[in-house]
mmCIF file of N, CA and C in Angstrom:
data_model
loop_
_atom_site.group_PDB
_atom_site.id
_atom_site.type_symbol
_atom_site.label_atom_id
_atom_site.label_comp_id
_atom_site.label_asym_id
_atom_site.label_seq_id
_atom_site.Cartn_x
_atom_site.Cartn_y
_atom_site.Cartn_z
ATOM 1 N N MET C 92 5.333 -17.422 3.919
ATOM 2 C CA MET C 92 4.786 -16.094 3.801
ATOM 3 C C MET C 92 5.943 -15.104 3.884
ATOM 4 N N THR C 93 5.942 -14.152 2.974
ATOM 5 C CA THR C 93 6.978 -13.123 2.936
ATOM 6 C C THR C 93 6.317 -11.752 2.947
ATOM 7 N N PRO C 94 6.460 -11.007 4.039
ATOM 8 C CA PRO C 94 5.860 -9.668 4.070
ATOM 9 C C PRO C 94 6.675 -8.661 3.271
ATOM 10 N N LEU C 95 5.978 -7.745 2.624
ATOM 11 C CA LEU C 95 6.605 -6.627 1.924
ATOM 12 C C LEU C 95 6.009 -5.344 2.481
ATOM 13 N N GLN C 96 6.845 -4.364 2.691
ATOM 14 C CA GLN C 96 6.358 -3.066 3.160
ATOM 15 C C GLN C 96 6.704 -2.023 2.105
ATOM 16 N N PHE C 97 5.669 -1.280 1.653
ATOM 17 C CA PHE C 97 5.897 -0.232 0.666
ATOM 18 C C PHE C 97 4.722 0.731 0.681
ATOM 19 N N ASP C 98 4.899 1.875 0.061
ATOM 20 C CA ASP C 98 3.873 2.920 -0.005
ATOM 21 C C ASP C 98 2.882 2.568 -1.108
ATOM 22 N N VAL C 99 1.656 2.234 -0.718
ATOM 23 C CA VAL C 99 0.649 1.822 -1.701
ATOM 24 C C VAL C 99 0.136 2.979 -2.549
ATOM 25 N N THR C 100 0.561 4.205 -2.261
ATOM 26 C CA THR C 100 0.163 5.358 -3.072
ATOM 27 C C THR C 100 1.259 5.779 -4.042
ATOM 28 N N ASP C 101 2.363 5.054 -4.065
ATOM 29 C CA ASP C 101 3.521 5.397 -4.898
ATOM 30 C C ASP C 101 3.661 4.355 -6.008
ATOM 31 N N ALA C 102 3.399 4.761 -7.242
ATOM 32 C CA ALA C 102 3.434 3.830 -8.380
ATOM 33 C C ALA C 102 4.797 3.162 -8.529
ATOM 34 N N THR C 103 5.867 3.890 -8.274
ATOM 35 C CA THR C 103 7.207 3.309 -8.370
ATOM 36 C C THR C 103 7.404 2.235 -7.309
ATOM 37 N N ALA C 104 6.954 2.506 -6.098
ATOM 38 C CA ALA C 104 7.071 1.527 -5.010
ATOM 39 C C ALA C 104 6.256 0.274 -5.315
ATOM 40 N N ILE C 105 5.080 0.451 -5.908
ATOM 41 C CA ILE C 105 4.246 -0.695 -6.282
ATOM 42 C C ILE C 105 4.960 -1.536 -7.338
ATOM 43 N N GLY C 106 5.516 -0.876 -8.340
ATOM 44 C CA GLY C 106 6.258 -1.584 -9.386
ATOM 45 C C GLY C 106 7.456 -2.331 -8.833
ATOM 46 N N ASN C 107 8.177 -1.705 -7.915
ATOM 47 C CA ASN C 107 9.337 -2.358 -7.297
ATOM 48 C C ASN C 107 8.913 -3.571 -6.472
ATOM 49 N N ALA C 108 7.797 -3.452 -5.765
ATOM 50 C CA ALA C 108 7.295 -4.576 -4.973
ATOM 51 C C ALA C 108 6.892 -5.733 -5.887
ATOM 52 N N ALA C 109 6.229 -5.423 -6.990
ATOM 53 C CA ALA C 109 5.834 -6.462 -7.945
ATOM 54 C C ALA C 109 7.062 -7.159 -8.520
ATOM 55 N N LYS C 110 8.082 -6.389 -8.826
ATOM 56 C CA LYS C 110 9.328 -6.965 -9.342
ATOM 57 C C LYS C 110 9.961 -7.883 -8.300
ATOM 58 N N GLN C 111 9.957 -7.449 -7.055
ATOM 59 C CA GLN C 111 10.529 -8.252 -5.978
ATOM 60 C C GLN C 111 9.772 -9.575 -5.820
ATOM 61 N N VAL C 112 8.453 -9.523 -5.934
ATOM 62 C CA VAL C 112 7.648 -10.745 -5.836
ATOM 63 C C VAL C 112 7.973 -11.687 -6.988
ATOM 64 N N ARG C 113 8.048 -11.152 -8.212
ATOM 65 C CA ARG C 113 8.384 -11.998 -9.366
ATOM 66 C C ARG C 113 9.741 -12.664 -9.185
ATOM 67 N N GLU C 114 10.712 -11.914 -8.660
ATOM 68 C CA GLU C 114 12.046 -12.472 -8.439
ATOM 69 C C GLU C 114 12.017 -13.576 -7.386
ATOM 70 N N GLN C 115 11.241 -13.382 -6.337
ATOM 71 C CA GLN C 115 11.166 -14.385 -5.273
ATOM 72 C C GLN C 115 10.430 -15.641 -5.733
ATOM 73 N N LEU C 116 9.471 -15.484 -6.632
ATOM 74 C CA LEU C 116 8.701 -16.630 -7.113
ATOM 75 C C LEU C 116 9.523 -17.546 -8.015
ATOM 76 N N LYS C 117 10.500 -16.987 -8.716
ATOM 77 C CA LYS C 117 11.373 -17.768 -9.608
ATOM 78 C C LYS C 117 10.570 -18.669 -10.545
ATOM 79 N N GLY C 118 9.526 -18.105 -11.146
ATOM 80 C CA GLY C 118 8.730 -18.857 -12.112
ATOM 81 C C GLY C 118 7.584 -19.646 -11.509
ATOM 82 N N GLU C 119 7.513 -19.742 -10.195
ATOM 83 C CA GLU C 119 6.413 -20.450 -9.541
ATOM 84 C C GLU C 119 5.147 -19.590 -9.583
ATOM 85 N N THR C 120 4.013 -20.208 -9.320
ATOM 86 C CA THR C 120 2.735 -19.508 -9.304
ATOM 87 C C THR C 120 2.500 -18.875 -7.936
ATOM 88 N N LEU C 121 2.000 -17.662 -7.931
ATOM 89 C CA LEU C 121 1.650 -16.988 -6.685
ATOM 90 C C LEU C 121 0.380 -17.626 -6.137
ATOM 91 N N PHE C 122 0.442 -18.119 -4.904
ATOM 92 C CA PHE C 122 -0.685 -18.822 -4.295
ATOM 93 C C PHE C 122 -1.701 -17.860 -3.694
ATOM 94 N N GLY C 123 -1.242 -16.785 -3.094
ATOM 95 C CA GLY C 123 -2.168 -15.846 -2.460
ATOM 96 C C GLY C 123 -1.494 -14.521 -2.181
ATOM 97 N N LEU C 124 -2.314 -13.524 -1.900
ATOM 98 C CA LEU C 124 -1.813 -12.185 -1.621
ATOM 99 C C LEU C 124 -2.730 -11.525 -0.604
ATOM 100 N N VAL C 125 -2.135 -10.930 0.422
ATOM 101 C CA VAL C 125 -2.896 -10.183 1.422
ATOM 102 C C VAL C 125 -2.430 -8.740 1.374
ATOM 103 N N ASN C 126 -3.352 -7.828 1.119
ATOM 104 C CA ASN C 126 -3.040 -6.400 1.124
ATOM 105 C C ASN C 126 -3.669 -5.813 2.379
ATOM 106 N N ASN C 127 -2.828 -5.376 3.300
ATOM 107 C CA ASN C 127 -3.323 -4.831 4.564
ATOM 108 C C ASN C 127 -2.709 -3.452 4.761
ATOM 109 N N ALA C 128 -3.362 -2.446 4.216
ATOM 110 C CA ALA C 128 -2.866 -1.074 4.339
ATOM 111 C C ALA C 128 -4.006 -0.183 4.788
ATOM 112 N N GLY C 129 -3.700 0.745 5.654
ATOM 113 C CA GLY C 129 -4.721 1.684 6.089
ATOM 114 C C GLY C 129 -4.156 2.697 7.068
ATOM 115 N N ILE C 130 -4.687 3.890 7.018
ATOM 116 C CA ILE C 130 -4.312 4.936 7.965
ATOM 117 C C ILE C 130 -5.570 5.683 8.378
ATOM 118 N N ALA C 131 -5.478 6.364 9.505
ATOM 119 C CA ALA C 131 -6.602 7.177 9.975
ATOM 120 C C ALA C 131 -6.061 8.374 10.739
ATOM 121 N N PHE C 132 -6.651 9.506 10.516
ATOM 122 C CA PHE C 132 -6.317 10.718 11.251
ATOM 123 C C PHE C 132 -7.474 11.018 12.193
ATOM 124 N N ALA C 133 -7.146 11.337 13.428
ATOM 125 C CA ALA C 133 -8.180 11.597 14.433
ATOM 126 C C ALA C 133 -8.547 13.075 14.454
ATOM 127 N N GLY C 134 -9.780 13.340 14.799
ATOM 128 C CA GLY C 134 -10.238 14.714 14.947
ATOM 129 C C GLY C 134 -11.410 15.011 14.042
ATOM 130 N N PRO C 135 -12.037 16.152 14.263
ATOM 131 C CA PRO C 135 -13.174 16.543 13.428
ATOM 132 C C PRO C 135 -12.756 16.718 11.963
ATOM 133 N N LEU C 136 -13.549 16.181 11.068
ATOM 134 C CA LEU C 136 -13.247 16.238 9.638
ATOM 135 C C LEU C 136 -13.026 17.664 9.156
ATOM 136 N N MET C 137 -13.801 18.592 9.664
ATOM 137 C CA MET C 137 -13.687 19.986 9.219
ATOM 138 C C MET C 137 -12.354 20.622 9.619
ATOM 139 N N HIS C 138 -11.662 20.029 10.596
ATOM 140 C CA HIS C 138 -10.387 20.570 11.056
ATOM 141 C C HIS C 138 -9.193 19.803 10.490
ATOM 142 N N LEU C 139 -9.467 18.785 9.710
ATOM 143 C CA LEU C 139 -8.414 17.967 9.125
ATOM 144 C C LEU C 139 -7.816 18.693 7.922
ATOM 145 N N PRO C 140 -6.489 18.881 7.901
ATOM 146 C CA PRO C 140 -5.871 19.514 6.729
ATOM 147 C C PRO C 140 -6.180 18.710 5.461
ATOM 148 N N ILE C 141 -6.424 19.390 4.369
ATOM 149 C CA ILE C 141 -6.835 18.739 3.123
ATOM 150 C C ILE C 141 -5.812 17.701 2.663
ATOM 151 N N ASN C 142 -4.520 17.963 2.866
ATOM 152 C CA ASN C 142 -3.499 16.990 2.457
ATOM 153 C C ASN C 142 -3.605 15.697 3.261
ATOM 154 N N ASP C 143 -3.918 15.805 4.557
ATOM 155 C CA ASP C 143 -4.112 14.605 5.376
ATOM 156 C C ASP C 143 -5.343 13.842 4.909
ATOM 157 N N TYR C 144 -6.408 14.553 4.589
ATOM 158 C CA TYR C 144 -7.632 13.924 4.093
ATOM 159 C C TYR C 144 -7.356 13.182 2.782
ATOM 160 N N ARG C 145 -6.666 13.831 1.860
ATOM 161 C CA ARG C 145 -6.345 13.200 0.568
ATOM 162 C C ARG C 145 -5.482 11.961 0.759
ATOM 163 N N ARG C 146 -4.482 12.064 1.630
ATOM 164 C CA ARG C 146 -3.583 10.927 1.889
ATOM 165 C C ARG C 146 -4.383 9.746 2.449
ATOM 166 N N GLN C 147 -5.282 10.031 3.359
ATOM 167 C CA GLN C 147 -6.098 8.973 3.949
ATOM 168 C C GLN C 147 -6.949 8.286 2.881
ATOM 169 N N ILE C 148 -7.552 9.054 1.993
ATOM 170 C CA ILE C 148 -8.366 8.486 0.912
ATOM 171 C C ILE C 148 -7.495 7.665 -0.045
ATOM 172 N N GLU C 149 -6.307 8.168 -0.390
ATOM 173 C CA GLU C 149 -5.414 7.448 -1.305
ATOM 174 C C GLU C 149 -5.003 6.097 -0.737
ATOM 175 N N VAL C 150 -4.649 6.068 0.533
ATOM 176 C CA VAL C 150 -4.178 4.826 1.146
ATOM 177 C C VAL C 150 -5.326 3.840 1.341
ATOM 178 N N ASN C 151 -6.470 4.320 1.773
ATOM 179 C CA ASN C 151 -7.562 3.431 2.155
ATOM 180 C C ASN C 151 -8.487 3.054 1.006
ATOM 181 N N SER C 152 -8.254 3.576 -0.188
ATOM 182 C CA SER C 152 -9.127 3.255 -1.330
ATOM 183 C C SER C 152 -8.575 2.126 -2.160
#
């Protein structure tokens, strides 16, 4: 198992991660993939800045 850490909301980071996986596989078949990403902001929703709300939706969707 090889963990990768990257921003799941950044298309460039996703592409770079995919490239890194292809390089590590060296032509072998990918057996499995676990995507474990999530964030949460605490507090009343009405008081949450819109940018924090959007970021939370982007990461958790």
